[in-house]
């Protein structure tokens, strides 16, 4: 039986926490979002571009690692049932309960609806977004992860065989070197070039998002294949500073191009476009490997907070964006500066999400079930 990895738990908790500054930043950055402030910020756009480069790849890598470790003490049938209860039940509950308020406040701000939320709720199911209102919003991750987990079952069966072990050993040997930041992104570069899209393209509508799905699926499989290799983890820990510097350098280069006339060359020249994709891919994997390495180095411990936060991670994920949009809707109407509004929404959203989890989710069997949490064991008399 495998031992629980505290560093993986810490990184997952930190990744979930990063969702609040990221999705709050979406209100103020230059990208499209469900709610927008009148004044937008280049600084917050750069912040979100940096987080976006490694954040979801980290989620999918850790999810793959967790899936692999779970199979050390679960059969594949048990694993499939557990994935359904932990991912799809919260997905459908969140679709019905967490997503409608987000669309309600979006329609209010855009002047596309007036009236109470109760009057709006039936309209949520009137056709797919953006023409209609039905949308899974941030819950796309749960759907994608469930589909990946199911699709991966025959692959995981093979990887857990003798021949599969040899494949995993070769990948671990490759991934333990500094050249990993070039070698590991190769499948993603092929997908990007064939699809002609950047990573990620941000659509998250599944049917029109197969390039994004495929790339995240490779990250998921990498997490499965590498998580149990001591050689990989030693390499990530040893080269963590190199990977981090390389990742930041690639990110800084792409940002310099983004905010200069050079971006027109990238958009108009196929060779330059491929170079752009390479910079992004190397930046992603440099930062991802660095984060994993620093986590292995410094986060191999546990405490009461980690136990609490690990259990809260999934409900926090499901709740947080709804809280951000509700709070943000009222904050953006004030005359405060962008920095003040941003900080208020971040702090209030952390507090509001934590309060909702503590009072409405954690303490009740029904809500624990709906949010994909494990049931508490009954105490014996």
XYZ file of N, CA and C in Angstrom, residues 20 98 308 315-316 318-327 344-361:
99
model
N -8.593 31.863 -6.174
C -9.247 33.108 -5.761
C -8.558 34.331 -6.368
N -24.515 26.154 -8.170
C -23.433 27.133 -8.121
C -23.338 27.995 -9.378
N -7.339 19.435 7.375
C -8.577 20.206 7.204
C -8.682 20.753 5.779
N -14.837 21.125 -2.125
C -15.936 22.090 -1.919
C -15.500 23.537 -2.147
N -14.283 23.892 -1.715
C -13.779 25.244 -1.929
C -13.721 25.545 -3.420
N -15.551 24.232 -5.798
C -16.901 24.329 -6.346
C -17.561 25.658 -5.989
N -17.320 26.162 -4.787
C -18.010 27.344 -4.279
C -17.355 28.653 -4.705
N -16.033 28.691 -4.826
C -15.289 29.952 -4.821
C -15.709 30.941 -5.914
N -15.926 30.470 -7.142
C -16.184 31.420 -8.228
C -17.553 32.083 -8.078
N -18.519 31.352 -7.549
C -19.825 31.946 -7.295
C -19.707 33.069 -6.279
N -18.941 32.837 -5.225
C -18.738 33.861 -4.201
C -18.026 35.069 -4.795
N -17.004 34.841 -5.612
C -16.251 35.939 -6.233
C -17.167 36.817 -7.087
N -18.013 36.200 -7.885
C -18.866 36.978 -8.785
C -19.944 37.739 -8.010
N -20.506 37.127 -6.972
C -21.512 37.832 -6.169
C -20.893 39.052 -5.495
N -19.732 38.860 -4.856
C -19.067 39.975 -4.184
C -18.577 40.992 -5.212
N -10.107 43.802 -1.923
C -11.349 43.562 -1.181
C -12.030 42.293 -1.667
N -12.115 42.110 -2.980
C -12.770 40.912 -3.514
C -11.992 39.656 -3.134
N -10.662 39.707 -3.202
C -9.848 38.543 -2.832
C -10.079 38.165 -1.377
N -9.939 39.128 -0.472
C -10.069 38.846 0.961
C -11.492 38.402 1.297
N -12.479 39.126 0.787
C -13.871 38.787 1.080
C -14.256 37.432 0.489
N -13.701 37.096 -0.670
C -14.030 35.815 -1.307
C -13.399 34.645 -0.570
N -12.174 34.804 -0.109
C -11.574 33.773 0.732
C -12.443 33.545 1.964
N -12.793 34.639 2.629
C -13.599 34.524 3.840
C -14.980 33.968 3.570
N -15.624 34.457 2.518
C -16.973 34.003 2.195
C -17.014 32.537 1.803
N -16.033 32.099 1.023
C -15.989 30.693 0.607
C -15.715 29.792 1.802
N -14.764 30.194 2.652
C -14.449 29.410 3.847
C -15.653 29.328 4.778
N -16.371 30.452 4.932
C -17.547 30.469 5.796
C -18.646 29.568 5.246
N -18.864 29.630 3.929
C -19.878 28.773 3.310
C -19.524 27.303 3.498
N -18.269 26.962 3.322
C -17.846 25.570 3.514
C -18.066 25.128 4.955
N -17.641 25.950 5.884
C -17.695 25.567 7.294
C -19.126 25.446 7.808
N -20.005 26.357 7.391
C -21.366 26.386 7.944
C -22.380 25.590 7.134
N -22.174 25.501 5.815
C -23.192 24.884 4.965
C -22.809 23.518 4.408
N -21.521 23.205 4.403
C -21.075 21.970 3.746
C -20.496 20.960 4.729
